[in-house]
Coordinates of C-alpha atoms and ligand atoms in Angstrom, one line a residue:
M1 CA 65.9 115.8 41.6
K2 CA 65.7 114.8 45.3
V3 CA 69.3 116.1 46.5
S4 CA 68.6 120.2 45.7
K5 CA 66.3 121.4 43.2
I6 CA 67.6 122.5 40.1
G7 CA 66.3 123.3 36.6
G8 CA 62.7 123.8 36.2
G9 CA 63.1 127.5 37.7
H10 CA 65.1 126.4 40.1
R11 CA 69.1 127.8 38.9
S12 CA 71.7 126.5 41.9
V13 CA 74.8 127.3 42.0
I14 CA 77.4 124.7 43.5
A15 CA 81.0 126.3 44.7
G16 CA 84.0 123.8 46.5
P17 CA 87.9 123.8 46.4
C18 CA 89.4 122.0 42.8
S19 CA 89.8 119.5 44.7
V20 CA 89.9 118.7 48.6
D21 CA 92.9 118.9 50.2
T22 CA 92.9 119.9 53.7
Y23 CA 89.7 119.5 55.9
D24 CA 90.2 123.1 57.3
N25 CA 90.2 124.4 54.1
L26 CA 86.7 122.5 53.0
I27 CA 85.0 123.7 55.6
K28 CA 86.0 127.5 55.9
T29 CA 84.7 127.2 51.8
A30 CA 82.0 124.8 52.8
K31 CA 81.2 127.3 55.2
A32 CA 81.4 130.3 53.1
V33 CA 79.9 129.1 50.6
K34 CA 76.9 128.0 52.6
K35 CA 76.1 131.5 53.4
A36 CA 76.9 132.9 50.4
G37 CA 73.9 131.4 49.1
A38 CA 75.6 128.0 47.1
T39 CA 72.8 125.5 47.5
M40 CA 75.8 122.6 47.7
L41 CA 79.1 121.7 47.7
R42 CA 82.5 120.0 45.2
G43 CA 85.7 119.1 46.3
G44 CA 86.7 116.9 43.5
A45 CA 88.4 113.7 45.0
F46 CA 90.4 112.0 42.5
K47 CA 91.6 114.0 39.8
P48 CA 92.2 113.9 36.9
R49 CA 95.2 115.7 35.9
T50 CA 97.5 116.5 33.1
S51 CA 100.8 115.1 34.7
P52 CA 100.8 111.7 36.0
Y53 CA 103.7 114.0 38.8
S54 CA 100.6 116.4 39.6
F55 CA 97.9 115.7 42.1
Q56 CA 95.7 113.5 42.0
G57 CA 93.8 114.4 44.6
K58 CA 92.1 112.8 48.4
G59 CA 91.4 109.8 47.2
E60 CA 88.5 108.4 50.0
E61 CA 89.8 111.2 52.7
G62 CA 89.0 113.4 50.9
L63 CA 85.5 111.7 50.4
K64 CA 84.8 111.9 54.0
M65 CA 85.4 115.0 54.6
L66 CA 83.4 115.9 51.7
V67 CA 81.2 114.4 54.0
E68 CA 81.8 115.9 57.2
A69 CA 81.3 119.6 55.1
K70 CA 78.2 117.9 54.5
K71 CA 77.1 117.1 58.2
E72 CA 77.7 120.4 59.2
T73 CA 76.8 122.7 56.4
G74 CA 73.7 120.3 54.9
L75 CA 75.4 121.1 51.4
P76 CA 75.0 117.8 49.6
I77 CA 78.2 117.7 47.7
V78 CA 79.6 116.7 44.5
T79 CA 82.4 115.2 43.5
E80 CA 84.4 113.3 40.6
L81 CA 84.3 109.9 39.4
M82 CA 87.0 108.3 37.0
S83 CA 87.0 105.3 36.6
E84 CA 84.0 103.0 37.1
K85 CA 86.6 100.8 39.8
D86 CA 85.5 103.5 41.6
I87 CA 81.8 103.6 41.6
D88 CA 80.7 101.9 44.2
L89 CA 83.8 103.9 46.8
V90 CA 82.5 107.4 45.3
Y91 CA 78.4 106.7 45.1
Q92 CA 79.2 105.6 49.0
Y93 CA 79.9 109.2 49.9
T94 CA 78.3 111.7 46.7
D95 CA 75.1 113.0 46.4
I96 CA 75.5 114.0 42.6
V97 CA 78.7 112.5 40.4
Q98 CA 80.0 114.2 38.4
I99 CA 81.7 112.8 34.9
G100 CA 84.9 115.2 33.6
A101 CA 85.7 116.3 30.4
R102 CA 88.4 113.9 30.1
N103 CA 85.5 111.0 29.9
M104 CA 82.7 112.6 28.7
Q105 CA 83.5 110.2 25.6
N106 CA 84.1 107.0 28.2
F107 CA 80.6 105.3 26.6
A108 CA 81.7 102.2 29.8
L109 CA 81.2 104.8 32.2
L110 CA 78.6 106.4 31.1
K111 CA 76.7 103.1 30.4
E112 CA 76.9 102.5 34.5
I113 CA 76.1 105.5 36.2
G114 CA 73.3 105.3 34.3
K115 CA 71.8 102.4 35.4
L116 CA 72.3 103.7 38.7
G117 CA 70.3 105.9 41.0
K118 CA 72.4 109.2 41.5
P119 CA 71.8 112.3 39.6
V120 CA 74.5 113.4 36.8
I121 CA 76.5 116.1 36.0
L122 CA 78.3 115.9 33.1
K123 CA 80.9 118.4 31.6
N124 CA 81.3 118.7 27.3
G125 CA 84.8 117.2 26.9
I126 CA 87.9 118.7 26.1
A127 CA 87.1 120.0 22.3
S128 CA 83.4 118.4 21.8
T129 CA 80.7 119.5 19.7
V130 CA 77.5 120.2 20.8
K131 CA 75.9 117.0 19.3
E132 CA 78.3 114.6 20.9
H133 CA 77.9 116.0 24.3
L134 CA 74.4 115.7 24.2
M135 CA 74.8 111.9 22.7
S136 CA 77.3 111.3 26.3
V137 CA 74.2 112.7 28.2
E138 CA 71.9 109.7 26.2
Y139 CA 74.0 107.0 26.7
V140 CA 73.6 108.3 30.1
L141 CA 69.6 108.7 30.3
S142 CA 69.7 104.9 27.7
G143 CA 69.9 103.9 31.0
G144 CA 67.1 104.9 32.8
L145 CA 68.3 107.6 35.0
D146 CA 66.1 110.6 34.8
D147 CA 68.8 113.4 36.6
V148 CA 71.2 114.3 34.1
I149 CA 72.7 118.1 33.8
I150 CA 74.4 119.3 30.9
C151 CA 77.4 120.9 32.4
L152 CA 79.3 124.0 29.8
R153 CA 82.7 124.6 30.6
G154 CA 84.2 125.7 27.8
T155 CA 85.9 123.8 24.8
R156 CA 90.1 123.9 23.4
T157 CA 89.1 125.9 20.7
Y158 CA 92.8 128.3 18.3
E159 CA 92.1 131.0 21.3
T160 CA 94.3 130.8 23.7
A161 CA 93.7 133.9 25.8
M162 CA 91.7 132.3 28.4
R163 CA 91.8 128.4 29.5
N164 CA 89.6 127.1 27.1
T165 CA 86.0 129.0 24.9
L166 CA 82.8 129.1 26.5
D167 CA 79.6 130.1 24.4
V168 CA 77.2 131.6 26.3
N169 CA 75.2 130.9 23.7
L170 CA 75.0 127.1 24.4
V171 CA 73.1 128.1 27.0
P172 CA 69.9 128.6 25.3
Y173 CA 70.3 126.1 22.6
I174 CA 70.7 123.6 24.2
Q175 CA 67.8 124.3 26.9
E176 CA 65.7 124.7 23.1
L177 CA 67.3 120.7 22.1
T178 CA 66.2 119.2 25.9
H179 CA 64.4 119.1 28.5
L180 CA 67.3 119.2 31.3
P181 CA 69.6 121.8 32.8
V182 CA 72.4 123.2 31.7
I183 CA 74.7 125.1 34.1
V184 CA 77.8 126.5 33.4
D185 CA 81.5 125.7 34.4
P186 CA 83.0 130.1 34.5
S187 CA 86.0 128.7 35.8
H188 CA 87.6 125.7 33.6
A189 CA 86.0 128.0 30.5
A190 CA 87.9 131.3 32.0
G191 CA 91.2 129.8 33.9
K192 CA 91.8 133.1 35.5
R193 CA 90.9 134.6 38.5
E194 CA 89.7 137.6 37.4
F195 CA 87.1 136.4 34.1
V196 CA 85.8 133.9 36.6
S197 CA 83.2 135.7 38.2
S198 CA 82.4 138.4 34.2
L199 CA 81.8 134.6 32.9
A200 CA 79.2 133.0 35.8
Y201 CA 76.9 136.2 34.7
A202 CA 77.3 136.3 31.3
G203 CA 76.0 133.1 32.1
M204 CA 73.2 133.3 34.1
A205 CA 72.3 136.2 32.8
I206 CA 71.6 134.3 29.8
G207 CA 69.4 131.3 31.2
A208 CA 71.6 128.9 32.9
D209 CA 69.8 126.6 35.5
G210 CA 73.3 126.9 38.1
A211 CA 76.6 127.4 38.2
I212 CA 78.7 124.9 39.0
I213 CA 82.2 127.2 40.3
E214 CA 85.5 127.1 42.1
V215 CA 86.2 128.3 45.4
H216 CA 88.9 128.5 48.2
P217 CA 90.6 130.4 51.3
C218 CA 94.2 130.2 50.5
P219 CA 94.3 129.7 46.8
S220 CA 98.1 129.7 46.4
C221 CA 97.9 127.2 49.0
A222 CA 95.5 125.6 46.5
L223 CA 97.1 122.0 45.1
S224 CA 94.8 122.1 41.7
D225 CA 93.2 125.1 39.7
G226 CA 94.6 127.7 42.4
D227 CA 94.7 130.3 39.5
Q228 CA 91.0 129.9 39.0
A229 CA 89.9 129.7 42.6
L230 CA 87.3 132.4 43.8
L231 CA 88.8 133.8 47.3
P232 CA 85.1 132.9 49.4
E233 CA 84.4 137.3 49.9
D234 CA 84.2 136.8 45.3
F235 CA 82.1 134.6 45.5
Q236 CA 80.2 136.5 48.4
Y237 CA 80.4 139.6 46.2
L238 CA 79.0 137.2 43.2
M239 CA 76.5 135.6 44.5
D240 CA 75.4 139.0 45.7
K241 CA 75.1 140.3 41.6
L242 CA 73.9 137.6 40.4
N243 CA 71.0 138.0 43.2
K244 CA 69.8 140.9 41.6
L245 CA 70.6 139.2 38.1
E246 CA 67.5 140.1 35.2
I247 CA 67.9 136.8 33.7
W248 CA 67.5 137.1 29.0
N249 CA 64.1 134.9 28.5
Q250 CA 64.9 132.9 24.8
K251 CA 61.4 131.4 25.3
D252 CA 59.4 135.3 24.7
W253 CA 62.8 136.0 22.6
N254 CA 61.6 133.7 19.9
Q255 CA 57.5 133.7 20.3
K256 CA 58.1 137.3 19.6
L257 CA 60.2 136.5 16.9
N258 CA 58.1 134.0 16.2
S259 CA 54.7 136.8 15.9
N260 CA 56.3 139.6 13.7
Ligands
PEP301 C1 87.2 119.8 37.9 O1 86.2 119.8 37.5 O2 87.4 119.9 38.4 C2 87.5 119.1 36.4 C3 89.0 118.4 36.3 O3 86.9 120.3 35.4 P1 86.5 119.2 33.4 O4 86.8 117.7 33.7 O5 85.9 120.3 33.7 O6 88.5 119.5 33.3
MN302 MN1 89.0 122.2 39.2

């Protein structure tokens, strides 16, 4: 992968706001997450909101702010692409393209981005199965692109305690089925700030190749997903813990089971 290494033993944490709002908030976040050890900056400029009356994202203005933050910090950008009509625009600015849960089965979009050169993070769908998710990954790969990152953001189940249910065992399960990096999104899975770090920790401990985590310097001012945003200092705390983490090796474990 050209932008920043992920997979093949390189673990990488992507962090930033759910949506780009003010440049001041964005640059504060970018500097803080870089200092804490994040290797990429996330931020949505096109937001898939349940209500058409909710904040829809800053569009190109948001993309430009991300580029400014990249110039300041050197962090490559991850941002969501929602529609085929925005491909040219988003590709002008971003380093990595995020396809969100609601577009996991937008096959026309997946086919198009598979023909283009930028790495893609493909999240699972709102209530998708692993098979369906991996078939969507195939759609992108079949266009010719090699750089696809599989992202687990939890699914909707009968359980409502958390925003979504993320089975961390899917990390080693999918890693065995494919050679592609598998990352976790504890922010959209937990949906509540107090459970984001523990889930990030669990996901990384079980061997995820990375995590994508929402951080905002003023969660109550955030225009989307403020409830699940970590404060920069909480993110720093989490990263310090992750640096000391001993990681479960499923391959070794499988070998041990097979040799019994
Ligand atoms: C996001 O990353 O802010 C987002 C909208 O995520 P998801 O597609 O997983 O809901
Ligand atoms: Mn979000």
